[in-house]
CSV table of C-alpha atoms in Angstrom, one decimal:
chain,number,residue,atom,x,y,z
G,1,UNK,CA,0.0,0.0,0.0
G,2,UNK,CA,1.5,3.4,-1.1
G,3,UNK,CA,0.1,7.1,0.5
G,4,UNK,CA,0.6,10.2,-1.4
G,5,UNK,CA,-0.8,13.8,0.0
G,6,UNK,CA,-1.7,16.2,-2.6
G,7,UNK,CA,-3.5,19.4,-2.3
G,8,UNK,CA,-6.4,18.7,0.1
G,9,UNK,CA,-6.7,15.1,-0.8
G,10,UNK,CA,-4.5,11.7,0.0
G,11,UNK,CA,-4.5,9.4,-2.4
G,12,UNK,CA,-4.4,5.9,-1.2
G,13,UNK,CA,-2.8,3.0,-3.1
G,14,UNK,CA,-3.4,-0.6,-3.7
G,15,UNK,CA,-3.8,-3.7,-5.5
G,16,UNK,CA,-3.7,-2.0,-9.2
G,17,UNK,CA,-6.0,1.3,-8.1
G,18,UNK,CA,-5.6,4.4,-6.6
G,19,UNK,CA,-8.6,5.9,-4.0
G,20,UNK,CA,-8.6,10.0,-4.2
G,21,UNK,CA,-9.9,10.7,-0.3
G,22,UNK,CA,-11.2,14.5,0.4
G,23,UNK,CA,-11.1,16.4,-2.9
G,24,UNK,CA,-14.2,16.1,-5.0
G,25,UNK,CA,-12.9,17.8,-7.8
G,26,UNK,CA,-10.9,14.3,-8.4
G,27,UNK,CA,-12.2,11.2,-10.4
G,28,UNK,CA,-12.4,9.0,-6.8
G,29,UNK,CA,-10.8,5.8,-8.2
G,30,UNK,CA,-8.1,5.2,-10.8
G,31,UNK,CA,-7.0,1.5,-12.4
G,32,UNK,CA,-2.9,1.9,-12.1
G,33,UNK,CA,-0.4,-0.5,-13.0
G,34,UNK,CA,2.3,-2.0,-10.7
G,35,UNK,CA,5.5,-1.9,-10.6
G,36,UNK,CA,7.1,-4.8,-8.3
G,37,UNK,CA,4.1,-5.1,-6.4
G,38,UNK,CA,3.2,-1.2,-5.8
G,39,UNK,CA,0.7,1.0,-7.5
G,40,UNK,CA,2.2,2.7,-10.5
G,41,UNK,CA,1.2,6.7,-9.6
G,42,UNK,CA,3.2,10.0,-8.7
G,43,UNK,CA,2.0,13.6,-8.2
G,44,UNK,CA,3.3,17.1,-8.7
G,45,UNK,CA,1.3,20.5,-7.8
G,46,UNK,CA,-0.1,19.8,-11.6
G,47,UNK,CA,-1.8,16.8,-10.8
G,48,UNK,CA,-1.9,13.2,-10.7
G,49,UNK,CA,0.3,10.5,-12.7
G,50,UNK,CA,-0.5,7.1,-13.0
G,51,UNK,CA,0.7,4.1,-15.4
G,52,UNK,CA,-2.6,2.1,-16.9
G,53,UNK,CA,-2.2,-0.7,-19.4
G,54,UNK,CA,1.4,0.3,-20.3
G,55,UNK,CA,0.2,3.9,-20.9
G,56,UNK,CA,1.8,7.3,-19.1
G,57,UNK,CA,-1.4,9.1,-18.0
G,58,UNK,CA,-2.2,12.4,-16.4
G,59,UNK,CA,-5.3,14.8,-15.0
G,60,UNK,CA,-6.4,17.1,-17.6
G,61,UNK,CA,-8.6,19.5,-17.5
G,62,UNK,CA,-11.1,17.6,-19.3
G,63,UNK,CA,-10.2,14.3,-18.0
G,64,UNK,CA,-7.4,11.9,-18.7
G,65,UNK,CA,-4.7,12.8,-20.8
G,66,UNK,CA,-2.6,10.2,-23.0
G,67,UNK,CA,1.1,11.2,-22.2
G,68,UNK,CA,3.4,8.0,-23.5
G,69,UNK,CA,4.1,4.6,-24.1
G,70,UNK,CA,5.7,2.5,-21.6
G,71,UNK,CA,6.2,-1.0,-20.4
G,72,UNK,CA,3.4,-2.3,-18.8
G,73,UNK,CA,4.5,-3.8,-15.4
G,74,UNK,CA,7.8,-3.2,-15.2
G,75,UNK,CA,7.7,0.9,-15.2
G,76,UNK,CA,9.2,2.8,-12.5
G,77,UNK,CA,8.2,6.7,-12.3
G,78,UNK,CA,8.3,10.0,-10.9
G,79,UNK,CA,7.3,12.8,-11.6
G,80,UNK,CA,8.9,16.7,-10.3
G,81,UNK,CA,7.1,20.1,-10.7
G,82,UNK,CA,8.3,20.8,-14.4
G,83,UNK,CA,9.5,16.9,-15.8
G,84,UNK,CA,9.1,13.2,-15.0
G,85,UNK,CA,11.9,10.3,-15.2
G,86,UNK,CA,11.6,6.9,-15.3
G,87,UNK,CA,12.5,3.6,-16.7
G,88,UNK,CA,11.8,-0.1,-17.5
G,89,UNK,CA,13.9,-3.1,-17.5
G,90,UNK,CA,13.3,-6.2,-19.6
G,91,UNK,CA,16.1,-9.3,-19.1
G,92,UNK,CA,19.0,-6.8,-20.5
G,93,UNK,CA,16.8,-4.2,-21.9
G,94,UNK,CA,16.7,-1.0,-19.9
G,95,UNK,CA,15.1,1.9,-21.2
G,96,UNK,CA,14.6,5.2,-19.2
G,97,UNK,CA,12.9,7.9,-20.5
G,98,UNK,CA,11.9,11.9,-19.2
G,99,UNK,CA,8.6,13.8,-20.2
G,100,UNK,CA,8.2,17.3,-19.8
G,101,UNK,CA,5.0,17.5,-16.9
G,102,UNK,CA,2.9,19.7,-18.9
G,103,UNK,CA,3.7,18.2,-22.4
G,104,UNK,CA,3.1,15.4,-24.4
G,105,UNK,CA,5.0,12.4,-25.3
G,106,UNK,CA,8.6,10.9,-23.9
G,107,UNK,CA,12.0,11.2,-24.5
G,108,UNK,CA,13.4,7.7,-24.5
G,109,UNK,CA,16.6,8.2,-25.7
G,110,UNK,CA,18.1,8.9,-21.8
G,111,UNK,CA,21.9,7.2,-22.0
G,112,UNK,CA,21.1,5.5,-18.8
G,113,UNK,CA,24.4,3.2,-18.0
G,114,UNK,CA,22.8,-0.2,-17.8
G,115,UNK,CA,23.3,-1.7,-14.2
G,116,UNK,CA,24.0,-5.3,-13.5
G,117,UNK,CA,22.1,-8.1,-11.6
G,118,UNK,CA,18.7,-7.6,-9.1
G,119,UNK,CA,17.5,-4.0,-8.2
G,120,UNK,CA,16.8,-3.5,-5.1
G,121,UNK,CA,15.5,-0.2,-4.4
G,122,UNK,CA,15.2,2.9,-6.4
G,123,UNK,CA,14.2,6.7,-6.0
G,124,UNK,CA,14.2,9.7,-7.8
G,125,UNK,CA,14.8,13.7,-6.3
G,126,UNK,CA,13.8,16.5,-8.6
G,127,UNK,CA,15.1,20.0,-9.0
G,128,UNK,CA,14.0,22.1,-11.7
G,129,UNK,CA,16.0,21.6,-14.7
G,130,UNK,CA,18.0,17.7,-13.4
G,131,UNK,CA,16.7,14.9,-11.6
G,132,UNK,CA,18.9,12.7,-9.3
G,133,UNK,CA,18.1,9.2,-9.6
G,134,UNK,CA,19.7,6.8,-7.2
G,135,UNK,CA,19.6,3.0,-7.7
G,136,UNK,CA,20.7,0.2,-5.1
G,137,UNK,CA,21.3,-3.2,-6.3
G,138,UNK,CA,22.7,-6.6,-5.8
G,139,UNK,CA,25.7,-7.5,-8.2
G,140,UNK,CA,27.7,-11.3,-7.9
G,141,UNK,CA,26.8,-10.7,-3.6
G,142,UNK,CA,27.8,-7.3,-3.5
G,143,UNK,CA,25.0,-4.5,-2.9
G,144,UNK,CA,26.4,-1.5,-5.2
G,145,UNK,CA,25.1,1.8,-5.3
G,146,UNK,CA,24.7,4.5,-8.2
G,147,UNK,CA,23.6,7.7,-8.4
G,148,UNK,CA,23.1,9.6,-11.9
G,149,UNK,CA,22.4,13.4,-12.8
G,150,UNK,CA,20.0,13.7,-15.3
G,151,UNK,CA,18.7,16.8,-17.2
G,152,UNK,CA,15.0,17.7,-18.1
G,153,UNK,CA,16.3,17.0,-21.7
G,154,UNK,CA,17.2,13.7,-21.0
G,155,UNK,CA,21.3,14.0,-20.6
G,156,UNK,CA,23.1,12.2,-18.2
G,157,UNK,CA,25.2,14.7,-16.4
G,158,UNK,CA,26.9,12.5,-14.0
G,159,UNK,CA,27.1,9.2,-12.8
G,160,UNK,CA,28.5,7.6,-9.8
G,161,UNK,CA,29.1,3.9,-8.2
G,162,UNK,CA,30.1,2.8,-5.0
G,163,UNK,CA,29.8,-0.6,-3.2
């Protein structure tokens, strides 16, 4: 089960939706995707981001709006006050991708260096132009940990490992 506060609402989630308590304004139940177990949703001052049936989704102000193509399942996201990041990992496929918060379509050309055996955790701290996006994983018995810089246009500006 994942919490999110946002605006005058929480937004609860479980088992592939997301519950929109207190704000009436909001469509009260969303059908999300899941990511290693976990409901597949972010928010930002904009509104609220959700994977559904390997779509990138948004509130718009008419409704729903269609903002990418991802994997469904096996997307990781978040989402800052002006752009997103995220990625998706398939055997030895990993894409990542950015999207601009109020635009549409991705950018899944991010030069992500590909990491190496079982991801354990992940997370993702915006600023307003870079993200950073730390990654901890298991490697041959080792846990090693990265952290990359990466710009709103989808550059990698730094990267870093340590185990």
């Amino acid at each position: 089960m994942r919490f999110w506060l946002h605006g005058k609402s929480t937004l609860v989630g479980k088992q592939g939706q997301v519950i929109a308590l207190g704000d009436p304004h909001l469509s009260p139940r969303l059908a999300v995707d899941s990511y290693r177990g976990m409901p597949a949703c972010d928010r930002n001052a904009l509104g609220r981001y959700w994977l559904y049936n390997g779509q990138l989704r948004r509130d718009g102000r008419l409704g729903e709006e269609y903002i990418g193509d991802v994997l469904i399942d096996q997307t990781q996201f978040w989402v800052g006050s002006h752009f997103g990041f995220g990625f998706y990992r398939a055997g030895d496929i990993h894409v990542a991708f950015v999207f601009d918060a109020k635009g549409y379509g991705i950018n899944d050309r991010v030069k992500l260096p590909p990491w190496q055996g079982q991801l354990i955790d992940a997370d993702c701290v915006f600023g307003r132009e870079r993200c950073w996006l730390f990654l901890e994983t298991q490697e041959q018995g080792r846990i090693c940990r990265y952290v990359h810089v990466i710009s709103d246009r989808g550059e990698v500006i730094a990267t870093s490992k340590w185990e």
